[in-house]
Coordinates of C-alpha atoms in Angstrom, one line a residue:
M80 CA 2.6 -206.8 100.4
P81 CA -1.1 -207.6 101.0
E82 CA -3.0 -205.2 103.3
L83 CA -5.7 -205.4 105.9
E84 CA -7.9 -202.4 105.4
L85 CA -10.0 -201.0 108.2
E86 CA -12.5 -198.4 107.1
F87 CA -13.7 -196.0 109.9
S88 CA -17.2 -194.8 110.1
V89 CA -18.1 -191.7 112.2
A90 CA -19.1 -194.0 115.0
D91 CA -15.8 -195.9 114.8
L92 CA -13.8 -192.7 115.0
A93 CA -15.8 -191.6 118.1
R94 CA -15.3 -194.9 119.9
T95 CA -11.7 -195.6 119.2
R96 CA -9.9 -195.8 122.5
F97 CA -6.6 -196.8 124.2
A98 CA -5.8 -199.4 126.8
F99 CA -2.9 -201.7 127.7
S100 CA -2.9 -205.3 128.9
P101 CA -0.6 -207.1 131.3
L102 CA -2.0 -210.4 130.1
W103 CA -1.2 -209.7 126.5
E104 CA 2.3 -208.8 127.4
T105 CA 2.6 -212.1 129.3
V106 CA 1.4 -214.2 126.4
V107 CA 3.1 -212.4 123.6
S108 CA 6.5 -212.4 125.4
V109 CA 6.6 -216.2 124.8
R110 CA 7.5 -215.4 121.2
V111 CA 10.7 -213.9 122.5
L112 CA 11.5 -217.1 124.4
K113 CA 10.8 -219.2 121.3
T114 CA 12.4 -217.0 118.6
P115 CA 15.0 -214.8 120.4
G116 CA 16.8 -213.9 117.2
E117 CA 13.8 -212.0 116.0
H118 CA 13.6 -209.9 119.2
A119 CA 17.1 -208.8 119.9
L120 CA 16.0 -205.6 121.6
H121 CA 14.7 -207.8 124.5
F122 CA 17.9 -209.7 125.1
P123 CA 18.5 -208.2 128.6
W124 CA 15.0 -209.3 129.6
L125 CA 15.5 -212.7 128.0
R126 CA 18.7 -213.4 129.8
E127 CA 17.3 -212.7 133.2
T128 CA 14.0 -214.4 132.5
R129 CA 15.6 -217.6 131.3
E130 CA 17.6 -217.8 134.5
R131 CA 14.4 -217.3 136.6
L132 CA 12.6 -219.9 134.7
A133 CA 15.5 -222.4 135.0
D134 CA 15.7 -221.9 138.7
S135 CA 11.9 -222.2 139.1
G136 CA 11.5 -225.5 137.2
L137 CA 8.2 -224.2 135.7
D138 CA 7.0 -226.3 132.8
L139 CA 5.8 -223.8 130.2
T140 CA 4.7 -226.5 127.7
P141 CA 0.9 -225.7 128.1
L142 CA 1.6 -222.1 127.1
T143 CA 4.4 -222.6 124.5
D144 CA 2.4 -225.3 122.7
L145 CA -0.3 -222.8 122.0
I146 CA 2.0 -220.3 120.3
P147 CA 3.0 -222.1 117.1
G148 CA 5.4 -219.6 115.6
P149 CA 6.6 -216.0 115.4
H150 CA 4.3 -214.9 112.6
S151 CA 1.2 -217.2 112.9
G152 CA -0.6 -215.5 115.8
F153 CA -2.2 -217.5 118.7
P154 CA -5.7 -218.3 119.9
D155 CA -7.8 -215.3 120.8
F156 CA -9.1 -216.8 124.1
L157 CA -5.6 -216.4 125.5
T158 CA -5.8 -212.6 125.3
P159 CA -9.3 -211.2 125.5
P160 CA -9.1 -207.4 124.7
P161 CA -9.1 -205.3 127.9
D162 CA -12.4 -203.7 128.6
T163 CA -10.9 -200.9 130.8
A164 CA -8.0 -198.6 130.1
V165 CA -5.8 -200.0 132.8
P166 CA -6.9 -203.5 133.6
D167 CA -5.1 -205.6 136.3
F168 CA -3.6 -209.0 135.6
D169 CA -5.9 -210.9 137.8
T170 CA -9.0 -209.4 136.2
E171 CA -7.8 -210.3 132.7
L172 CA -6.8 -213.8 133.7
A173 CA -10.2 -214.4 135.2
L174 CA -11.8 -213.4 131.9
M175 CA -9.5 -215.8 130.1
A176 CA -10.5 -218.6 132.6
R177 CA -14.2 -218.1 131.6
S178 CA -13.5 -219.0 128.0
T179 CA -16.2 -221.4 126.7
P180 CA -15.4 -224.9 125.3
A181 CA -16.8 -223.8 122.0
Q182 CA -14.6 -220.7 121.8
I183 CA -11.5 -222.8 122.8
R184 CA -12.1 -225.4 120.2
K185 CA -12.9 -222.8 117.5
D186 CA -9.7 -220.9 118.2
L187 CA -7.5 -224.0 118.3
A188 CA -8.9 -225.2 114.9
Y189 CA -7.7 -222.0 113.3
F190 CA -4.1 -223.0 113.5
D191 CA -2.1 -225.8 112.0
Y192 CA -0.3 -227.0 115.1
P193 CA 2.6 -229.5 114.8
P194 CA 2.1 -233.1 116.1
Q195 CA 4.4 -232.4 119.1
A196 CA 2.0 -229.8 120.5
T197 CA 0.5 -232.4 122.8
F198 CA -1.2 -229.9 125.1
V199 CA -3.2 -228.4 122.2
R200 CA -4.7 -231.8 121.4
A201 CA -5.4 -232.4 125.1
L202 CA -7.1 -229.0 125.5
H203 CA -9.2 -229.5 122.4
A204 CA -10.3 -232.9 123.7
D205 CA -11.0 -231.6 127.2
P206 CA -11.4 -227.8 127.5
G207 CA -11.6 -228.3 131.3
R208 CA -7.8 -228.4 131.2
L209 CA -8.0 -224.6 130.7
A210 CA -7.6 -224.4 134.5
E211 CA -4.1 -226.0 134.2
L212 CA -3.2 -223.4 131.5
V213 CA -4.4 -220.6 133.7
E214 CA -2.1 -221.6 136.6
V215 CA 0.9 -221.8 134.2
V216 CA 0.1 -218.3 132.8
R217 CA -0.1 -217.0 136.4
A218 CA 3.2 -218.5 137.4
Y219 CA 4.9 -217.3 134.2
W220 CA 3.6 -213.8 134.8
E221 CA 5.0 -213.7 138.4
L222 CA 8.4 -214.9 137.1
A223 CA 8.8 -213.1 133.8
I224 CA 6.6 -210.0 133.6
Q225 CA 5.6 -208.8 137.1
P226 CA 9.1 -207.9 138.2
Y227 CA 9.3 -205.5 135.3
W228 CA 5.7 -204.4 135.2
P229 CA 6.3 -200.9 136.8
R230 CA 8.8 -200.1 134.1
L231 CA 6.6 -201.4 131.3
R232 CA 3.5 -199.7 132.7
D233 CA 5.3 -196.3 132.9
L234 CA 6.3 -196.6 129.2
L235 CA 2.8 -197.7 128.1
E236 CA 1.2 -194.9 130.1
A237 CA 3.5 -192.3 128.6
E238 CA 2.7 -193.7 125.1
V239 CA -1.1 -193.3 125.7
H240 CA -0.6 -189.8 127.0
F241 CA 1.5 -188.9 123.9
R242 CA -1.0 -190.4 121.5
A243 CA -3.9 -188.6 123.2
R244 CA -2.1 -185.3 122.6
R245 CA -1.5 -186.2 119.0
L246 CA -5.2 -186.9 118.6
A247 CA -6.2 -183.7 120.2
L248 CA -3.8 -181.7 118.1
G249 CA -4.3 -183.2 114.7
G250 CA -7.1 -185.8 114.8
H251 CA -6.6 -189.4 113.5
Q252 CA -4.3 -188.3 110.7
L253 CA -1.7 -187.2 113.2
L254 CA -2.5 -190.1 115.6
F255 CA -1.7 -192.7 113.0
E256 CA 1.0 -190.8 111.2
D257 CA 4.0 -192.4 113.0
L258 CA 2.3 -195.2 115.0
H259 CA 4.1 -198.0 113.1
P260 CA 5.9 -198.4 109.8
H261 CA 3.4 -201.1 108.8
L262 CA 0.4 -198.8 109.3
H263 CA -0.8 -196.2 106.8
W264 CA -3.8 -193.8 107.3
A265 CA -5.6 -192.1 104.4
D266 CA -9.1 -191.0 103.7
G267 CA -10.6 -192.6 106.8
V268 CA -9.0 -196.0 106.1
L269 CA -6.2 -197.6 108.1
R270 CA -4.1 -200.0 106.0
V271 CA -2.0 -202.6 107.8
D272 CA 0.8 -204.5 106.1
K273 CA -0.2 -208.1 106.7
R274 CA 2.9 -209.7 108.1
C275 CA 1.1 -211.0 111.2
C276 CA -2.5 -210.1 110.6
V277 CA -5.7 -212.0 109.8
L278 CA -7.7 -211.8 106.6
S279 CA -9.5 -208.6 105.7
A280 CA -12.2 -207.4 108.0
Q281 CA -14.5 -204.4 108.5
L282 CA -14.9 -202.3 111.6
T283 CA -18.3 -202.7 113.1
G284 CA -19.1 -199.3 114.5
D285 CA -17.5 -200.0 117.9
G286 CA -14.2 -198.3 117.0
L287 CA -10.7 -199.7 117.2
L288 CA -9.0 -200.5 120.5
L289 CA -5.3 -199.3 120.3
V290 CA -3.0 -201.2 122.7
P291 CA 0.6 -200.2 123.0
S292 CA 2.7 -203.3 123.8
V293 CA 6.3 -203.8 124.7
F294 CA 6.6 -207.4 123.6
T295 CA 4.7 -206.9 120.3
W296 CA 7.9 -205.3 119.0
P297 CA 8.9 -205.2 116.1
D298 CA 5.4 -206.0 114.7
A299 CA 2.0 -204.5 114.7
L300 CA -0.6 -207.2 115.4
T301 CA -4.4 -207.2 115.0
M302 CA -7.3 -209.0 116.5
V303 CA -10.3 -208.2 114.3
E304 CA -12.2 -211.5 113.9
A305 CA -12.9 -212.3 117.5
A306 CA -16.7 -212.4 117.9
G307 CA -18.0 -210.3 120.7
W308 CA -14.8 -208.3 121.3
Q309 CA -13.8 -204.9 120.2
Q310 CA -11.4 -205.1 117.2
T311 CA -7.9 -204.4 118.4
L312 CA -4.5 -203.2 117.2
F313 CA -1.4 -203.9 119.2
Y314 CA 1.7 -201.9 118.4
P315 CA 5.1 -201.0 120.1
P316 CA 5.3 -197.8 122.1
R317 CA 7.7 -194.9 121.6
G318 CA 10.9 -195.1 123.6
I319 CA 11.0 -198.9 123.5
A320 CA 14.6 -198.8 122.1
T321 CA 15.8 -197.6 125.5
L322 CA 13.5 -199.8 127.7
W323 CA 16.3 -202.1 128.9
D324 CA 19.1 -199.5 128.4
H325 CA 20.9 -198.2 131.5
R326 CA 22.7 -195.3 129.9
E327 CA 21.5 -193.0 132.6
Q328 CA 24.1 -194.6 134.9
R329 CA 27.0 -193.6 132.7
C330 CA 28.6 -190.2 132.4
P331 CA 27.0 -188.0 129.7
P332 CA 29.1 -187.4 126.5
E333 CA 31.3 -184.3 126.8
A334 CA 29.7 -182.6 123.8
L335 CA 26.2 -182.9 125.3
A336 CA 27.4 -181.9 128.8
G337 CA 29.1 -178.9 127.2
V338 CA 25.9 -177.6 125.7
L339 CA 23.5 -178.4 128.6
G340 CA 25.7 -178.7 131.6
R341 CA 26.6 -182.1 133.1
S342 CA 23.6 -182.4 135.5
R343 CA 21.0 -181.5 132.8
A344 CA 22.7 -183.9 130.3
R345 CA 22.5 -186.7 132.9
L346 CA 18.8 -186.0 133.4
L347 CA 18.1 -186.0 129.7
L348 CA 19.8 -189.3 129.3
A349 CA 17.9 -190.8 132.2
L350 CA 14.6 -190.0 130.7
G351 CA 14.6 -193.0 128.3
D352 CA 11.8 -194.2 130.7
P353 CA 9.0 -191.9 132.1
L354 CA 10.3 -190.9 135.5
S355 CA 9.2 -188.7 138.4
T356 CA 11.4 -186.2 140.2
T357 CA 11.9 -188.7 142.9
D358 CA 12.9 -191.4 140.4
L359 CA 15.4 -189.1 138.8
A360 CA 16.9 -188.0 142.0
R361 CA 17.4 -191.6 143.0
R362 CA 18.9 -192.6 139.6
T363 CA 21.2 -189.6 139.2
G364 CA 22.2 -188.8 142.8
L365 CA 21.0 -185.2 142.4
T366 CA 18.8 -183.6 145.1
A367 CA 15.1 -183.5 144.4
G368 CA 15.2 -179.7 144.4
G369 CA 18.1 -179.7 141.9
V370 CA 16.2 -182.1 139.7
S371 CA 13.1 -179.9 139.7
Q372 CA 15.1 -176.8 138.8
H373 CA 16.9 -178.6 135.9
L374 CA 13.7 -180.1 134.6
G375 CA 12.2 -176.6 134.5
A376 CA 15.0 -175.4 132.3
L377 CA 14.9 -178.5 130.1
S378 CA 11.1 -178.1 129.7
A379 CA 11.4 -174.5 128.8
A380 CA 13.9 -175.5 126.1
G381 CA 11.4 -178.0 124.7
L382 CA 13.6 -181.0 125.5
V383 CA 11.4 -182.7 128.1
T384 CA 7.7 -182.7 128.9
G385 CA 5.7 -183.7 132.0
H386 CA 2.3 -185.3 132.4
R387 CA 0.3 -186.2 135.5
L388 CA -0.3 -189.9 136.2
G389 CA -2.3 -190.3 139.4
R390 CA -0.5 -188.4 142.1
Q391 CA 2.8 -188.2 140.3
V392 CA 4.1 -186.1 137.4
K393 CA 6.1 -188.3 135.0
Y394 CA 8.7 -186.7 132.7
T395 CA 9.8 -187.9 129.3
R396 CA 12.0 -186.6 126.5
T397 CA 10.3 -184.7 123.7
R398 CA 11.0 -185.6 120.1
V399 CA 13.6 -182.8 120.1
G400 CA 15.1 -184.3 123.2
E401 CA 15.2 -187.7 121.6
L402 CA 17.0 -186.3 118.6
L403 CA 19.6 -184.6 120.8
V404 CA 20.3 -187.7 122.8
S405 CA 20.6 -190.0 119.7
A406 CA 22.6 -187.6 117.5
P407 CA 25.9 -189.0 116.4
R408 CA 28.9 -187.8 118.5

């Protein structure tokens, strides 16, 4: 398979950073609506979102017309890379709304849109219709992404924290080692299998922006030819397989409960998402004090780890904990 090769200079290594983007999640989630068979992991979200969209009567055509297919990408002006680590949706949408007519027309010309994509032709002829698109994106965000954003944000924050630890422990070699099956790091060069990527490009000394993204799954996507923006790689975060899973509400398997005890097994199962002590108490029915005590034991055994996010400490399973939960029974 052809590859996109990104060669890192010393300056690129120093300026590589992480962020995540609610606007990107909003836009890329449309691929799930258009090609659900390729995104089976998101079926629970898809089912609920389709019901909300049907009830709302929202016409998504201005947005769906701009996303031509599952592997062809979409115009860069829809998703300007975030310039802060944790941008808010309104800030990102305002940046999109400031796209220039020249940028809009240039991005649209890059894709071979089908004749039925009528909004694409209308936007190319009159970039002022971007205001109409902005309102559709905002309405879609409120229906399809915002209700789930706390859950998504927790997963993305946990991923950034995990990768930061990997970078501190083993540099870029360890950082990229298991980032995605389509990514391969060697000798200062990141090679990306080009399933959904643009033609070859070089890093420019500004580093690479790494953006974990729930709805990018199962792909790794790049934005490396957008003039004036930091080159960006979007990839699925760890733990995404259990994002829509509610196993924590079920009784733990007898074998796992026999080793850990029933309460600790329930907590370990619940930690498919990053959760605080309060979250865990609410989900499992245990007292906050009991949860804290059990988390201490699980942490000492190397099965869970905690990290501070703002005023809260969020707990997640370690790699050993993941293996224990997913082991055949």
